[in-house]
Amino acid sequence: MREKIDALTQNLARTIVGKHQAIRLVIVALLGGGHALLEDVPGVGKTLLAKSLARSVDGKFQRLQCTPDLLPTDITGTNIWNPKSGEFTFLPGPIFANVLLADEINRATPRTQSALLEVMEERQVTVDGVSRPVPQPFFVIATQNPIEYQGTFPLPEAQMDRFMLSLSLGYPSESEEMQMLQNLQAGLQVNDLQPCVTLEDIQKLRQACSQVKVATSLQEYILELVRTTRHDEEITLGVSPRGTVALQKATQALAFILGREYALPDDIKFLAPHVLCHRLIPRGGRNAKTIVERLLRSVPIP
């Protein structure tokens, strides 16, 4: 199974130059059974990373370009009257995929964003009182620009809480940007990527990640980090129990990717900002990442 993770990492690195940490985090979300939110300024490769991942997985991929006029039924699907049969026929939306790219998700209205709440948690879609399961495995990778506010709608807390982790790519270094230009001149395109893992591989890898041992002392460390956020004077809204579970699952996935059958405190410390920050509501415009880093320094390491 290790060779599958290496193949996926190498495939993504062909188009995403130098962003090894971002690639690792996206794979953590995929194998941890969660979803990933890419938050960064335009043009740094958010959509490219999402498309590269989708091309690397041999499953059904759908892209959803979020706009203010997008309706919930444009995501979930709807029942359409069939005059020949004399009954309604369900027309599935793009949500019925293995990998769904929700590009610029914060450009959709809150009403439309809410169409993703059920499926991201329960892996099913309910339309007109009928619940339909989506294909498995199911993975949502969404992008948004946190800087631009014109024509955007902030994601509600319930939506943010359904993403296992958030990450940003940042600007490339000079050498990495030069490598991008050379790849462009060589004609390397995301559409040239070939699938390197199957849906069955993903399911087996997820099962293997869930078997990674997390010692009781590490679980207590996770609990202490999370529960501290609920009482900190700089935080209005702390991390939910869903965040507690997400941090443990992400820790197991990271340990497995690094070739271990057990988790370490360093795994939790590395992942905590990515799993916890987007779940917090700081007071008075404070920075969530700064708060989490302070908590990591104050909570004793087992």
Coordinates of C-alpha atoms in Angstrom, one line a residue:
M1 CA 0.0 0.0 0.0
R2 CA 3.0 2.3 0.6
E3 CA 3.7 2.4 -3.2
K4 CA 0.2 3.7 -3.8
I5 CA 0.8 6.7 -1.6
D6 CA 4.2 7.4 -3.2
A7 CA 2.6 7.2 -6.6
L8 CA -0.1 9.6 -5.7
T9 CA 2.4 12.0 -4.2
Q10 CA 4.6 11.9 -7.2
N11 CA 1.7 12.4 -9.6
L12 CA 0.6 15.5 -7.8
A13 CA 4.2 16.8 -7.6
R14 CA 4.4 16.8 -11.4
T15 CA 2.0 19.7 -11.7
I16 CA 2.2 21.3 -8.2
V17 CA 5.8 22.4 -8.0
G18 CA 7.5 22.6 -4.6
K19 CA 4.3 22.4 -2.5
H20 CA 5.1 19.1 -0.7
Q21 CA 3.4 20.1 2.5
A22 CA 0.1 21.1 0.7
I23 CA 0.2 17.8 -1.2
R24 CA 0.6 15.8 2.0
L25 CA -2.2 17.6 3.7
V26 CA -4.6 17.0 0.8
I27 CA -3.7 13.3 0.9
V28 CA -4.3 13.3 4.7
A29 CA -7.8 14.6 4.2
L30 CA -8.5 12.1 1.4
L31 CA -7.2 9.1 3.4
G32 CA -8.7 10.4 6.7
G33 CA -12.2 10.2 5.2
G34 CA -12.7 14.0 5.4
H35 CA -12.8 17.0 3.0
A36 CA -10.2 19.7 2.3
L37 CA -10.6 23.5 2.0
L38 CA -8.0 25.4 0.0
E39 CA -7.9 29.1 1.1
D40 CA -5.5 31.4 -0.8
V41 CA -5.2 34.3 -3.1
P42 CA -5.9 33.8 -6.9
G43 CA -3.4 32.2 -9.1
V44 CA -1.3 30.1 -6.7
G45 CA -2.6 26.7 -7.9
K46 CA -5.6 25.9 -5.7
T47 CA -7.8 24.7 -8.6
L48 CA -4.8 23.0 -10.2
L49 CA -4.1 21.0 -7.1
A50 CA -7.7 19.9 -6.9
K51 CA -7.9 18.9 -10.6
S52 CA -4.6 17.1 -10.3
L53 CA -5.9 15.0 -7.4
A54 CA -9.1 14.2 -9.3
R55 CA -7.1 13.1 -12.3
S56 CA -4.9 10.9 -10.1
V57 CA -7.9 9.0 -8.7
D58 CA -9.5 6.5 -11.1
G59 CA -13.1 7.6 -10.2
K60 CA -15.8 9.9 -11.2
F61 CA -14.9 13.6 -11.1
Q62 CA -17.2 16.6 -11.2
R63 CA -16.4 20.3 -11.1
L64 CA -18.8 22.8 -9.6
Q65 CA -18.0 26.4 -10.5
C66 CA -19.8 28.3 -7.7
T67 CA -21.6 31.5 -8.7
P68 CA -24.2 33.7 -7.0
D69 CA -27.0 32.4 -9.3
L70 CA -26.2 28.7 -8.6
L71 CA -29.2 26.9 -7.0
P72 CA -29.2 24.0 -4.6
T73 CA -30.8 21.7 -7.2
D74 CA -27.9 22.5 -9.5
I75 CA -25.8 20.6 -6.9
T76 CA -28.0 17.9 -5.7
G77 CA -30.1 17.2 -8.7
T78 CA -33.9 17.4 -9.1
N79 CA -37.0 15.4 -10.2
I80 CA -38.1 16.1 -13.8
W81 CA -41.5 15.2 -15.2
N82 CA -41.2 12.5 -17.9
P83 CA -44.3 12.8 -20.2
K84 CA -43.6 9.4 -21.8
S85 CA -43.7 7.5 -18.6
G86 CA -46.1 9.8 -16.8
E87 CA -43.9 10.1 -13.7
F88 CA -41.1 12.1 -12.3
T89 CA -37.5 11.0 -13.0
F90 CA -34.6 11.9 -10.8
L91 CA -31.8 13.7 -12.6
P92 CA -28.7 13.5 -10.4
G93 CA -26.5 16.6 -9.9
P94 CA -22.7 16.8 -9.9
I95 CA -22.7 15.9 -6.2
F96 CA -22.9 12.2 -7.3
A97 CA -19.2 11.8 -7.9
N98 CA -16.2 10.4 -6.1
V99 CA -14.2 13.7 -6.2
L100 CA -16.1 16.9 -6.2
L101 CA -14.3 20.2 -6.8
A102 CA -16.3 23.2 -5.5
D103 CA -14.4 26.0 -7.0
E104 CA -14.7 29.4 -5.3
I105 CA -17.3 28.0 -2.9
N106 CA -17.8 31.3 -1.2
R107 CA -19.3 32.8 -4.3
A108 CA -22.4 30.6 -3.9
T109 CA -25.2 32.0 -1.8
P110 CA -25.7 30.6 1.8
R111 CA -28.9 28.8 0.5
T112 CA -26.8 26.9 -2.1
Q113 CA -23.9 26.3 0.2
S114 CA -26.3 24.5 2.6
A115 CA -27.0 21.9 -0.1
L116 CA -23.5 20.5 0.7
L117 CA -24.1 20.1 4.5
E118 CA -25.9 16.8 4.4
V119 CA -23.8 15.1 1.9
M120 CA -20.4 16.1 3.4
E121 CA -21.4 14.6 6.7
E122 CA -23.7 11.7 5.9
R123 CA -22.7 10.8 2.3
Q124 CA -26.3 11.0 1.1
V125 CA -28.5 13.5 -0.6
T126 CA -32.2 14.0 0.2
V127 CA -34.4 15.4 -2.6
D128 CA -38.2 15.6 -2.3
G129 CA -38.1 13.3 0.8
V130 CA -36.0 10.6 -0.8
S131 CA -32.4 10.0 0.4
R132 CA -29.9 8.7 -2.1
P133 CA -26.3 7.7 -1.3
V134 CA -23.5 9.2 -3.2
P135 CA -20.7 7.0 -4.7
Q136 CA -17.9 5.8 -2.3
P137 CA -15.4 7.0 -1.6
F138 CA -16.6 10.6 -1.6
F139 CA -14.3 13.5 -1.3
V140 CA -15.0 17.3 -1.5
I141 CA -12.1 19.6 -2.2
A142 CA -13.2 23.3 -2.2
T143 CA -11.4 26.5 -2.9
Q144 CA -12.0 30.1 -1.9
N145 CA -10.2 33.4 -1.9
P146 CA -10.2 34.7 1.7
I147 CA -9.1 38.2 0.6
E148 CA -11.7 39.2 -1.9
Y149 CA -15.2 40.1 -0.4
Q150 CA -17.0 41.6 -3.4
G151 CA -19.7 39.1 -4.6
T152 CA -18.8 36.5 -2.0
F153 CA -20.7 35.0 1.0
P154 CA -18.7 33.8 4.0
L155 CA -19.1 30.1 4.8
P156 CA -21.2 29.5 7.9
E157 CA -19.7 27.8 10.9
A158 CA -21.6 24.6 10.2
Q159 CA -20.1 24.4 6.7
M160 CA -16.6 25.1 7.8
D161 CA -16.9 22.5 10.5
R162 CA -17.4 19.8 7.9
F163 CA -14.0 20.3 6.3
M164 CA -11.4 18.1 8.0
L165 CA -8.7 20.6 7.4
S166 CA -7.9 23.9 5.6
L167 CA -4.6 24.9 4.0
S168 CA -3.0 27.5 1.8
L169 CA -0.4 27.1 -0.9
G170 CA 1.3 30.5 -0.7
Y171 CA 3.5 32.0 -3.4
P172 CA 6.3 29.8 -4.9
S173 CA 10.0 30.4 -4.4
E174 CA 12.0 31.8 -7.3
S175 CA 13.3 28.4 -8.3
E176 CA 9.9 26.8 -8.0
E177 CA 8.4 29.5 -10.2
M178 CA 11.2 28.9 -12.8
Q179 CA 10.3 25.2 -12.7
M180 CA 6.7 26.1 -13.5
L181 CA 7.8 28.1 -16.5
Q182 CA 10.0 25.2 -17.7
N183 CA 7.1 22.7 -17.2
L184 CA 4.9 25.0 -19.3
Q185 CA 7.4 25.2 -22.0
A186 CA 7.8 21.4 -22.0
G187 CA 4.0 21.1 -22.5
L188 CA 3.2 19.4 -19.2
Q189 CA -0.5 19.8 -18.5
V190 CA -2.8 18.5 -15.8
N191 CA -4.8 16.6 -18.4
D192 CA -1.6 14.6 -19.1
L193 CA -1.8 13.0 -15.6
Q194 CA -2.9 9.4 -15.5
P195 CA -4.8 7.7 -12.7
C196 CA -2.5 6.0 -10.2
V197 CA -4.9 4.9 -7.5
T198 CA -8.2 3.1 -7.8
L199 CA -11.3 3.6 -5.7
E200 CA -10.6 0.2 -4.1
D201 CA -7.1 1.4 -3.2
I202 CA -8.6 4.5 -1.5
Q203 CA -11.0 2.4 0.5
K204 CA -8.2 0.0 1.6
L205 CA -5.9 2.9 2.5
R206 CA -8.6 4.5 4.6
Q207 CA -9.1 1.3 6.4
A208 CA -5.4 1.0 7.1
C209 CA -5.3 4.5 8.4
S210 CA -8.1 3.8 10.8
Q211 CA -6.0 1.0 12.3
V212 CA -3.1 3.3 13.3
K213 CA -2.6 3.3 17.1
V214 CA -3.3 6.5 19.0
A215 CA -2.2 6.1 22.6
T216 CA -4.5 7.2 25.4
S217 CA -2.0 9.9 26.4
L218 CA -2.2 11.4 22.8
Q219 CA -6.0 11.2 22.9
E220 CA -5.9 13.2 26.2
Y221 CA -3.6 15.7 24.5
I222 CA -6.1 16.1 21.6
L223 CA -8.9 16.6 24.1
E224 CA -7.0 19.1 26.1
L225 CA -6.2 21.2 23.0
V226 CA -9.8 21.1 21.9
R227 CA -11.4 21.8 25.2
T228 CA -9.0 24.7 25.9
T229 CA -10.4 26.5 22.8
R230 CA -13.9 26.4 24.4
H231 CA -12.8 28.4 27.4
D232 CA -10.1 30.7 26.0
E233 CA -10.9 34.4 26.5
E234 CA -9.7 35.2 23.0
I235 CA -12.2 32.8 21.3
T236 CA -15.9 33.3 20.8
L237 CA -16.7 29.9 19.5
G238 CA -14.4 26.9 20.2
V239 CA -13.9 23.6 18.4
S240 CA -16.8 21.2 18.2
P241 CA -16.6 17.4 19.0
R242 CA -16.5 16.9 15.2
G243 CA -13.2 18.8 15.3
T244 CA -11.9 16.4 18.0
V245 CA -12.7 13.4 15.8
A246 CA -11.2 15.1 12.7
L247 CA -7.9 15.8 14.5
Q248 CA -7.5 12.1 15.6
K249 CA -8.4 10.8 12.1
A250 CA -6.0 13.3 10.4
T251 CA -3.3 12.3 12.9
Q252 CA -3.8 8.6 12.0
A253 CA -3.7 9.3 8.3
L254 CA -0.5 11.4 8.6
A255 CA 1.2 8.7 10.7
F256 CA 0.3 6.1 8.1
I257 CA 1.6 8.3 5.2
L258 CA 4.9 8.7 7.1
G259 CA 5.2 4.9 7.4
R260 CA 4.2 4.4 11.0
E261 CA 1.6 2.2 12.7
Y262 CA 1.4 4.6 15.7
A263 CA 0.9 8.3 16.1
L264 CA 3.3 10.8 17.7
P265 CA 2.8 14.2 19.4
D266 CA 4.5 15.9 16.5
D267 CA 1.8 14.6 14.2
I268 CA -0.8 16.4 16.3
K269 CA 1.3 19.6 16.6
F270 CA 1.7 19.7 12.8
L271 CA -1.9 19.1 12.0
A272 CA -3.6 21.2 14.8
P273 CA -3.4 24.6 13.0
H274 CA -4.9 23.1 9.8
V275 CA -7.7 21.2 11.6
L276 CA -8.6 23.7 14.3
C277 CA -8.1 27.2 12.9
H278 CA -11.0 27.3 10.5
R279 CA -13.3 26.0 13.2
L280 CA -12.6 28.9 15.6
I281 CA -14.2 32.3 15.8
P282 CA -11.7 34.6 17.5
R283 CA -12.7 37.7 19.4
G284 CA -12.0 41.2 18.2
G285 CA -10.4 40.3 14.9
R286 CA -7.6 38.2 16.5
N287 CA -5.8 35.7 14.3
A288 CA -6.9 32.1 14.7
K289 CA -3.5 30.6 13.7
T290 CA -1.8 32.8 16.4
I291 CA -4.2 31.6 19.0
V292 CA -3.7 27.9 18.1
E293 CA 0.0 28.3 18.1
R294 CA -0.2 29.8 21.6
L295 CA -2.3 26.9 22.8
L296 CA 0.2 24.4 21.4
R297 CA 2.9 26.1 23.5
S298 CA 0.8 26.2 26.7
V299 CA -0.8 22.7 26.6
P300 CA 1.7 20.1 28.0
I301 CA 3.0 17.5 25.5
P302 CA 2.6 13.9 26.6

